[in-house]
Each structure stands twice: as C-alpha cells, then as structure tokens.
C-alpha cells in the first residue's frame, strides 16, 4: 500500500504555489489542507512541530507519520 499523503499549504505562500504548480503539471491529486482552517493549522503544529508551509504529511503503512517541510524536498519526494 502507498503512503497516505496530505499537503498543508497556504494560499498566499510562494513556496506552496511552487509545489501546487508541480502537482498540476504532473496531474497529481493530493489531499490539500489549507492552514487557514484552524484545525489544520493546529494539526500541523501538533504533528510537525512548526507552522511553516508547505508541509507534506506522509503516513506510512506501518502507521509512522513523517512531516516533510521543505518545498524542494517535497517536489523531489513526489517526482
Ligand atoms: N525553505 C522553505 C520556506 C518555506 C516558508 O518560508 N514558508 C513561509 C510561508 S511562504 C512560512 O510558512 N512562514 C511561517 C512560518 O514559518 O511559520 C521551503 O522552501 O518550503
């Protein structure tokens, strides 16, 4: 089974737009979680430890959860 992915993002963030444009070009569907929704912002802080976006939440089959913060790392991971 593939890891379950969710991208935390903000509409006004250049680095988020970079990742979102990459997803569009790849025609890749991903669950998007805007941090303008308070529960998403809280989950990001609680899980990843900081409010920085973009952040890719990767839930592995084992149940282990990884929080990937850097836009270049996220794009590399999804490539
Ligand atoms: N080097 C990071 C920069 C990300 C970044 O600076 N994000 C800003 C928004 S554009 C942010 O989340 N700032 C608020 C914070 O760090 O809590 C990347 O490429 O993803």
PDB file of N, CA and C and ligand atoms in Angstrom:
ATOM      1  N   UNK A   1       0.846  -1.206   0.000  1.00  0.00           N
ATOM      2  CA  UNK A   1       0.000   0.000   0.000  1.00  0.00           C
ATOM      3  C   UNK A   1       0.876   1.249   0.000  1.00  0.00           C
ATOM      4  N   UNK A   2       0.456   2.258  -0.748  1.00  0.00           N
ATOM      5  CA  UNK A   2       1.220   3.508  -0.812  1.00  0.00           C
ATOM      6  C   UNK A   2       1.006   4.319   0.471  1.00  0.00           C
ATOM      7  N   UNK A   3       1.971   5.169   0.801  1.00  0.00           N
ATOM      8  CA  UNK A   3       1.752   6.059   1.948  1.00  0.00           C
ATOM      9  C   UNK A   3       0.577   7.008   1.667  1.00  0.00           C
ATOM     10  N   UNK A   4      -0.105   7.403   2.724  1.00  0.00           N
ATOM     11  CA  UNK A   4      -1.193   8.390   2.573  1.00  0.00           C
ATOM     12  C   UNK A   4      -0.585   9.779   2.703  1.00  0.00           C
ATOM     13  N   UNK A   5      -0.916  10.628   1.740  1.00  0.00           N
ATOM     14  CA  UNK A   5      -0.283  11.941   1.674  1.00  0.00           C
ATOM     15  C   UNK A   5      -1.299  13.062   1.874  1.00  0.00           C
ATOM     16  N   UNK A   6      -0.870  14.108   2.558  1.00  0.00           N
ATOM     17  CA  UNK A   6      -1.684  15.331   2.659  1.00  0.00           C
ATOM     18  C   UNK A   6      -0.731  16.517   2.666  1.00  0.00           C
ATOM     19  N   UNK A   7      -1.067  17.505   1.872  1.00  0.00           N
ATOM     20  CA  UNK A   7      -0.217  18.692   1.778  1.00  0.00           C
ATOM     21  C   UNK A   7      -0.856  19.853   2.551  1.00  0.00           C
ATOM     22  N   UNK A   8      -0.127  20.321   3.556  1.00  0.00           N
ATOM     23  CA  UNK A   8      -0.534  21.535   4.278  1.00  0.00           C
ATOM     24  C   UNK A   8       0.013  22.722   3.505  1.00  0.00           C
ATOM     25  N   UNK A   9      -0.816  23.689   3.262  1.00  0.00           N
ATOM     26  CA  UNK A   9      -0.400  24.819   2.434  1.00  0.00           C
ATOM     27  C   UNK A   9      -1.145  26.083   2.847  1.00  0.00           C
ATOM     28  N   UNK A  10      -0.621  27.194   2.347  1.00  0.00           N
ATOM     29  CA  UNK A  10      -1.318  28.468   2.492  1.00  0.00           C
ATOM     30  C   UNK A  10      -1.428  29.077   1.097  1.00  0.00           C
ATOM     31  N   UNK A  11      -2.572  29.666   0.855  1.00  0.00           N
ATOM     32  CA  UNK A  11      -2.883  30.249  -0.455  1.00  0.00           C
ATOM     33  C   UNK A  11      -1.871  31.338  -0.847  1.00  0.00           C
ATOM     34  N   UNK A  12      -1.332  32.025   0.145  1.00  0.00           N
ATOM     35  CA  UNK A  12      -0.503  33.204  -0.136  1.00  0.00           C
ATOM     36  C   UNK A  12       0.991  32.924  -0.096  1.00  0.00           C
ATOM     37  N   UNK A  13       1.362  31.662  -0.043  1.00  0.00           N
ATOM     38  CA  UNK A  13       2.770  31.293   0.127  1.00  0.00           C
ATOM     39  C   UNK A  13       3.386  30.899  -1.219  1.00  0.00           C
ATOM     40  N   UNK A  14       4.464  31.583  -1.580  1.00  0.00           N
ATOM     41  CA  UNK A  14       5.151  31.313  -2.847  1.00  0.00           C
ATOM     42  C   UNK A  14       5.631  29.865  -2.922  1.00  0.00           C
ATOM     43  N   UNK A  15       6.206  29.358  -1.834  1.00  0.00           N
ATOM     44  CA  UNK A  15       6.763  28.001  -1.826  1.00  0.00           C
ATOM     45  C   UNK A  15       5.649  26.952  -1.985  1.00  0.00           C
ATOM     46  N   UNK A  16       4.466  27.290  -1.445  1.00  0.00           N
ATOM     47  CA  UNK A  16       3.303  26.394  -1.613  1.00  0.00           C
ATOM     48  C   UNK A  16       2.852  26.405  -3.063  1.00  0.00           C
ATOM     49  N   UNK A  17       2.838  27.587  -3.658  1.00  0.00           N
ATOM     50  CA  UNK A  17       2.424  27.694  -5.061  1.00  0.00           C
ATOM     51  C   UNK A  17       3.352  26.874  -5.950  1.00  0.00           C
ATOM     52  N   UNK A  18       4.630  26.881  -5.608  1.00  0.00           N
ATOM     53  CA  UNK A  18       5.610  26.099  -6.371  1.00  0.00           C
ATOM     54  C   UNK A  18       5.230  24.610  -6.345  1.00  0.00           C
ATOM     55  N   UNK A  19       4.884  24.110  -5.154  1.00  0.00           N
ATOM     56  CA  UNK A  19       4.509  22.687  -5.028  1.00  0.00           C
ATOM     57  C   UNK A  19       3.170  22.430  -5.728  1.00  0.00           C
ATOM     58  N   UNK A  20       2.226  23.359  -5.572  1.00  0.00           N
ATOM     59  CA  UNK A  20       0.903  23.176  -6.188  1.00  0.00           C
ATOM     60  C   UNK A  20       1.005  23.195  -7.715  1.00  0.00           C
ATOM     61  N   UNK A  21       1.866  24.045  -8.250  1.00  0.00           N
ATOM     62  CA  UNK A  21       2.079  24.090  -9.703  1.00  0.00           C
ATOM     63  C   UNK A  21       2.691  22.786 -10.178  1.00  0.00           C
ATOM     64  N   UNK A  22       3.642  22.265  -9.406  1.00  0.00           N
ATOM     65  CA  UNK A  22       4.247  20.974  -9.739  1.00  0.00           C
ATOM     66  C   UNK A  22       3.163  19.878  -9.790  1.00  0.00           C
ATOM     67  N   UNK A  23       2.278  19.875  -8.806  1.00  0.00           N
ATOM     68  CA  UNK A  23       1.206  18.864  -8.765  1.00  0.00           C
ATOM     69  C   UNK A  23       0.303  18.975  -9.981  1.00  0.00           C
ATOM     70  N   UNK A  24       0.014  20.221 -10.352  1.00  0.00           N
ATOM     71  CA  UNK A  24      -0.840  20.474 -11.522  1.00  0.00           C
ATOM     72  C   UNK A  24      -0.191  19.931 -12.785  1.00  0.00           C
ATOM     73  N   UNK A  25       1.091  20.234 -12.954  1.00  0.00           N
ATOM     74  CA  UNK A  25       1.806  19.783 -14.149  1.00  0.00           C
ATOM     75  C   UNK A  25       1.881  18.272 -14.219  1.00  0.00           C
ATOM     76  N   UNK A  26       2.001  17.651 -13.070  1.00  0.00           N
ATOM     77  CA  UNK A  26       2.079  16.182 -13.002  1.00  0.00           C
ATOM     78  C   UNK A  26       0.687  15.556 -13.039  1.00  0.00           C
ATOM     79  N   UNK A  27      -0.336  16.402 -12.978  1.00  0.00           N
ATOM     80  CA  UNK A  27      -1.722  15.946 -12.903  1.00  0.00           C
ATOM     81  C   UNK A  27      -1.902  14.990 -11.720  1.00  0.00           C
ATOM     82  N   UNK A  28      -1.333  15.383 -10.605  1.00  0.00           N
ATOM     83  CA  UNK A  28      -1.317  14.537  -9.408  1.00  0.00           C
ATOM     84  C   UNK A  28      -2.340  15.066  -8.402  1.00  0.00           C
ATOM     85  N   UNK A  29      -3.200  14.194  -7.952  1.00  0.00           N
ATOM     86  CA  UNK A  29      -4.216  14.578  -6.968  1.00  0.00           C
ATOM     87  C   UNK A  29      -3.684  14.256  -5.573  1.00  0.00           C
ATOM     88  N   UNK A  30      -3.839  15.194  -4.706  1.00  0.00           N
ATOM     89  CA  UNK A  30      -3.337  15.016  -3.346  1.00  0.00           C
ATOM     90  C   UNK A  30      -4.331  15.687  -2.405  1.00  0.00           C
ATOM     91  N   UNK A  31      -4.489  15.164  -1.219  1.00  0.00           N
ATOM     92  CA  UNK A  31      -5.355  15.851  -0.264  1.00  0.00           C
ATOM     93  C   UNK A  31      -4.682  17.156   0.158  1.00  0.00           C
ATOM     94  N   UNK A  32      -5.403  18.258   0.009  1.00  0.00           N
ATOM     95  CA  UNK A  32      -4.856  19.569   0.343  1.00  0.00           C
ATOM     96  C   UNK A  32      -5.507  20.071   1.626  1.00  0.00           C
ATOM     97  N   UNK A  33      -4.684  20.545   2.544  1.00  0.00           N
ATOM     98  CA  UNK A  33      -5.202  21.054   3.817  1.00  0.00           C
ATOM     99  C   UNK A  33      -4.716  22.486   4.019  1.00  0.00           C
ATOM    100  N   UNK A  34      -5.604  23.417   3.837  1.00  0.00           N
ATOM    101  CA  UNK A  34      -5.243  24.831   3.992  1.00  0.00           C
ATOM    102  C   UNK A  34      -5.079  25.162   5.473  1.00  0.00           C
ATOM    103  N   UNK A  35      -4.003  25.872   5.793  1.00  0.00           N
ATOM    104  CA  UNK A  35      -3.797  26.236   7.194  1.00  0.00           C
ATOM    105  C   UNK A  35      -4.651  27.436   7.601  1.00  0.00           C
ATOM    106  N   UNK A  36      -5.469  27.939   6.667  1.00  0.00           N
ATOM    107  CA  UNK A  36      -6.441  28.951   7.090  1.00  0.00           C
ATOM    108  C   UNK A  36      -7.597  28.276   7.838  1.00  0.00           C
ATOM    109  N   UNK A  37      -7.668  26.955   7.755  1.00  0.00           N
ATOM    110  CA  UNK A  37      -8.630  26.188   8.560  1.00  0.00           C
ATOM    111  C   UNK A  37      -7.935  25.901   9.905  1.00  0.00           C
ATOM    112  N   UNK A  38      -8.459  26.453  11.002  1.00  0.00           N
ATOM    113  CA  UNK A  38      -7.754  26.348  12.286  1.00  0.00           C
ATOM    114  C   UNK A  38      -7.376  24.922  12.674  1.00  0.00           C
ATOM    115  N   UNK A  39      -8.240  23.957  12.423  1.00  0.00           N
ATOM    116  CA  UNK A  39      -7.908  22.571  12.838  1.00  0.00           C
ATOM    117  C   UNK A  39      -6.722  22.028  12.046  1.00  0.00           C
ATOM    118  N   UNK A  40      -6.540  22.479  10.802  1.00  0.00           N
ATOM    119  CA  UNK A  40      -5.384  22.032  10.022  1.00  0.00           C
ATOM    120  C   UNK A  40      -4.114  22.688  10.548  1.00  0.00           C
ATOM    121  N   UNK A  41      -4.210  23.979  10.850  1.00  0.00           N
ATOM    122  CA  UNK A  41      -3.046  24.691  11.403  1.00  0.00           C
ATOM    123  C   UNK A  41      -2.633  24.045  12.728  1.00  0.00           C
ATOM    124  N   UNK A  42      -3.609  23.692  13.546  1.00  0.00           N
ATOM    125  CA  UNK A  42      -3.313  23.071  14.843  1.00  0.00           C
ATOM    126  C   UNK A  42      -2.692  21.691  14.663  1.00  0.00           C
ATOM    127  N   UNK A  43      -3.212  20.925  13.702  1.00  0.00           N
ATOM    128  CA  UNK A  43      -2.686  19.575  13.455  1.00  0.00           C
ATOM    129  C   UNK A  43      -1.246  19.649  12.952  1.00  0.00           C
ATOM    130  N   UNK A  44      -0.961  20.652  12.122  1.00  0.00           N
ATOM    131  CA  UNK A  44       0.395  20.823  11.587  1.00  0.00           C
ATOM    132  C   UNK A  44       1.364  21.136  12.721  1.00  0.00           C
ATOM    133  N   UNK A  45       0.975  22.046  13.581  1.00  0.00           N
ATOM    134  CA  UNK A  45       1.828  22.438  14.715  1.00  0.00           C
ATOM    135  C   UNK A  45       2.015  21.259  15.671  1.00  0.00           C
ATOM    136  N   UNK A  46       0.924  20.572  15.956  1.00  0.00           N
ATOM    137  CA  UNK A  46       0.983  19.457  16.909  1.00  0.00           C
ATOM    138  C   UNK A  46       1.815  18.295  16.359  1.00  0.00           C
ATOM    139  N   UNK A  47       1.663  18.042  15.061  1.00  0.00           N
ATOM    140  CA  UNK A  47       2.345  16.879  14.478  1.00  0.00           C
ATOM    141  C   UNK A  47       3.754  17.173  14.024  1.00  0.00           C
ATOM    142  N   UNK A  48       3.904  18.294  13.299  1.00  0.00           N
ATOM    143  CA  UNK A  48       5.202  18.600  12.692  1.00  0.00           C
ATOM    144  C   UNK A  48       6.091  19.453  13.572  1.00  0.00           C
ATOM    145  N   UNK A  49       5.471  20.186  14.490  1.00  0.00           N
ATOM    146  CA  UNK A  49       6.255  20.982  15.422  1.00  0.00           C
ATOM    147  C   UNK A  49       6.450  22.424  15.018  1.00  0.00           C
ATOM    148  N   UNK A  50       6.035  22.798  13.808  1.00  0.00           N
ATOM    149  CA  UNK A  50       6.069  24.208  13.411  1.00  0.00           C
ATOM    150  C   UNK A  50       4.961  24.495  12.405  1.00  0.00           C
ATOM    151  N   UNK A  51       4.678  25.790  12.247  1.00  0.00           N
ATOM    152  CA  UNK A  51       3.542  26.186  11.406  1.00  0.00           C
ATOM    153  C   UNK A  51       3.964  26.421   9.955  1.00  0.00           C
ATOM    154  N   UNK A  52       5.239  26.240   9.668  1.00  0.00           N
ATOM    155  CA  UNK A  52       5.751  26.521   8.311  1.00  0.00           C
ATOM    156  C   UNK A  52       5.045  25.670   7.247  1.00  0.00           C
ATOM    157  N   UNK A  53       4.741  26.331   6.127  1.00  0.00           N
ATOM    158  CA  UNK A  53       4.170  25.643   4.964  1.00  0.00           C
ATOM    159  C   UNK A  53       5.050  25.911   3.746  1.00  0.00           C
ATOM    160  N   UNK A  54       5.071  25.057   2.743  1.00  0.00           N
ATOM    161  CA  UNK A  54       4.303  23.817   2.648  1.00  0.00           C
ATOM    162  C   UNK A  54       4.888  22.722   3.552  1.00  0.00           C
ATOM    163  N   UNK A  55       4.019  21.788   3.897  1.00  0.00           N
ATOM    164  CA  UNK A  55       4.468  20.611   4.638  1.00  0.00           C
ATOM    165  C   UNK A  55       3.685  19.402   4.122  1.00  0.00           C
ATOM    166  N   UNK A  56       4.408  18.381   3.784  1.00  0.00           N
ATOM    167  CA  UNK A  56       3.758  17.148   3.316  1.00  0.00           C
ATOM    168  C   UNK A  56       3.701  16.155   4.477  1.00  0.00           C
ATOM    169  N   UNK A  57       2.486  15.755   4.823  1.00  0.00           N
ATOM    170  CA  UNK A  57       2.300  14.727   5.859  1.00  0.00           C
ATOM    171  C   UNK A  57       2.271  13.369   5.159  1.00  0.00           C
ATOM    172  N   UNK A  58       3.213  12.522   5.545  1.00  0.00           N
ATOM    173  CA  UNK A  58       3.339  11.200   4.911  1.00  0.00           C
ATOM    174  C   UNK A  58       3.030  10.149   5.965  1.00  0.00           C
ATOM    175  N   UNK A  59       1.945   9.442   5.763  1.00  0.00           N
ATOM    176  CA  UNK A  59       1.583   8.389   6.720  1.00  0.00           C
ATOM    177  C   UNK A  59       1.904   7.044   6.081  1.00  0.00           C
ATOM    178  N   UNK A  60       2.920   6.396   6.623  1.00  0.00           N
ATOM    179  CA  UNK A  60       3.366   5.118   6.069  1.00  0.00           C
ATOM    180  C   UNK A  60       2.417   4.000   6.497  1.00  0.00           C
ATOM    181  N   UNK A  61       2.520   2.904   5.763  1.00  0.00           N
ATOM    182  CA  UNK A  61       1.654   1.743   6.032  1.00  0.00           C
ATOM    183  C   UNK A  61       1.807   1.271   7.475  1.00  0.00           C
ATOM    184  N   UNK A  62       3.010   1.419   8.009  1.00  0.00           N
ATOM    185  CA  UNK A  62       3.298   0.990   9.385  1.00  0.00           C
ATOM    186  C   UNK A  62       2.588   1.871  10.415  1.00  0.00           C
ATOM    187  N   UNK A  63       2.048   3.004   9.969  1.00  0.00           N
ATOM    188  CA  UNK A  63       1.402   3.942  10.882  1.00  0.00           C
ATOM    189  C   UNK A  63       2.332   5.084  11.248  1.00  0.00           C
ATOM    190  N   UNK A  64       3.614   4.936  10.914  1.00  0.00           N
ATOM    191  CA  UNK A  64       4.577   6.009  11.184  1.00  0.00           C
ATOM    192  C   UNK A  64       4.210   7.240  10.345  1.00  0.00           C
ATOM    193  N   UNK A  65       4.295   8.409  10.963  1.00  0.00           N
ATOM    194  CA  UNK A  65       3.962   9.651  10.246  1.00  0.00           C
ATOM    195  C   UNK A  65       5.200  10.525  10.144  1.00  0.00           C
ATOM    196  N   UNK A  66       5.446  11.007   8.923  1.00  0.00           N
ATOM    197  CA  UNK A  66       6.594  11.856   8.640  1.00  0.00           C
ATOM    198  C   UNK A  66       6.058  13.215   8.199  1.00  0.00           C
ATOM    199  N   UNK A  67       6.733  14.282   8.654  1.00  0.00           N
ATOM    200  CA  UNK A  67       6.321  15.636   8.265  1.00  0.00           C
ATOM    201  C   UNK A  67       7.470  16.248   7.481  1.00  0.00           C
ATOM    202  N   UNK A  68       7.256  16.462   6.188  1.00  0.00           N
ATOM    203  CA  UNK A  68       8.320  16.961   5.313  1.00  0.00           C
ATOM    204  C   UNK A  68       8.050  18.435   5.008  1.00  0.00           C
ATOM    205  N   UNK A  69       8.990  19.310   5.410  1.00  0.00           N
ATOM    206  CA  UNK A  69       8.735  20.747   5.353  1.00  0.00           C
ATOM    207  C   UNK A  69       9.267  21.492   4.127  1.00  0.00           C
ATOM    208  N   UNK A  70      10.352  21.093   3.575  1.00  0.00           N
ATOM    209  CA  UNK A  70      10.959  21.920   2.516  1.00  0.00           C
ATOM    210  C   UNK A  70      10.310  21.665   1.145  1.00  0.00           C
ATOM    211  N   UNK A  71       9.956  22.743   0.427  1.00  0.00           N
ATOM    212  CA  UNK A  71       9.268  22.593  -0.864  1.00  0.00           C
ATOM    213  C   UNK A  71      10.108  21.766  -1.854  1.00  0.00           C
ATOM    214  N   UNK A  72      11.418  21.993  -1.877  1.00  0.00           N
ATOM    215  CA  UNK A  72      12.256  21.216  -2.808  1.00  0.00           C
ATOM    216  C   UNK A  72      12.278  19.731  -2.442  1.00  0.00           C
ATOM    217  N   UNK A  73      12.295  19.449  -1.133  1.00  0.00           N
ATOM    218  CA  UNK A  73      12.268  18.044  -0.683  1.00  0.00           C
ATOM    219  C   UNK A  73      10.937  17.392  -1.065  1.00  0.00           C
ATOM    220  N   UNK A  74       9.848  18.168  -0.912  1.00  0.00           N
ATOM    221  CA  UNK A  74       8.509  17.647  -1.232  1.00  0.00           C
ATOM    222  C   UNK A  74       8.429  17.313  -2.727  1.00  0.00           C
ATOM    223  N   UNK A  75       8.908  18.239  -3.562  1.00  0.00           N
ATOM    224  CA  UNK A  75       8.865  18.019  -5.015  1.00  0.00           C
ATOM    225  C   UNK A  75       9.735  16.824  -5.389  1.00  0.00           C
ATOM    226  N   UNK A  76      10.902  16.730  -4.773  1.00  0.00           N
ATOM    227  CA  UNK A  76      11.791  15.595  -5.061  1.00  0.00           C
ATOM    228  C   UNK A  76      11.108  14.273  -4.652  1.00  0.00           C
ATOM    229  N   UNK A  77      10.483  14.282  -3.488  1.00  0.00           N
ATOM    230  CA  UNK A  77       9.811  13.077  -2.992  1.00  0.00           C
ATOM    231  C   UNK A  77       8.682  12.636  -3.935  1.00  0.00           C
ATOM    232  N   UNK A  78       7.959  13.621  -4.481  1.00  0.00           N
ATOM    233  CA  UNK A  78       6.796  13.299  -5.329  1.00  0.00           C
ATOM    234  C   UNK A  78       7.180  13.037  -6.794  1.00  0.00           C
ATOM    235  N   UNK A  79       8.429  13.307  -7.135  1.00  0.00           N
ATOM    236  CA  UNK A  79       8.856  13.170  -8.540  1.00  0.00           C
ATOM    237  C   UNK A  79       9.039  11.709  -8.940  1.00  0.00           C
TER     238      UNK A  79
HETATM  239  N1  LIG B   1      12.520  26.893   2.637  1.00  0.00           N
HETATM  240  C1  LIG B   1      11.105  26.716   2.831  1.00  0.00           C
HETATM  241  C2  LIG B   1      10.465  28.072   3.043  1.00  0.00           C
HETATM  242  C3  LIG B   1       9.002  27.954   3.474  1.00  0.00           C
HETATM  243  C4  LIG B   1       8.492  29.279   4.028  1.00  0.00           C
HETATM  244  O1  LIG B   1       9.238  30.247   4.191  1.00  0.00           O
HETATM  245  N2  LIG B   1       7.192  29.321   4.295  1.00  0.00           N
HETATM  246  C5  LIG B   1       6.584  30.512   4.887  1.00  0.00           C
HETATM  247  C6  LIG B   1       5.393  30.973   4.060  1.00  0.00           C
HETATM  248  S1  LIG B   1       5.846  31.467   2.444  1.00  0.00           S
HETATM  249  C7  LIG B   1       6.024  30.162   6.251  1.00  0.00           C
HETATM  250  O2  LIG B   1       5.417  29.131   6.444  1.00  0.00           O
HETATM  251  N3  LIG B   1       6.234  31.066   7.242  1.00  0.00           N
HETATM  252  C8  LIG B   1       5.580  30.941   8.527  1.00  0.00           C
HETATM  253  C9  LIG B   1       6.271  30.018   9.471  1.00  0.00           C
HETATM  254  O3  LIG B   1       7.436  29.628   9.243  1.00  0.00           O
HETATM  255  O4  LIG B   1       5.640  29.661  10.483  1.00  0.00           O
HETATM  256  C10 LIG B   1      10.516  25.970   1.634  1.00  0.00           C
HETATM  257  O5  LIG B   1      11.120  26.006   0.539  1.00  0.00           O
HETATM  258  O6  LIG B   1       9.477  25.302   1.775  1.00  0.00           O
END
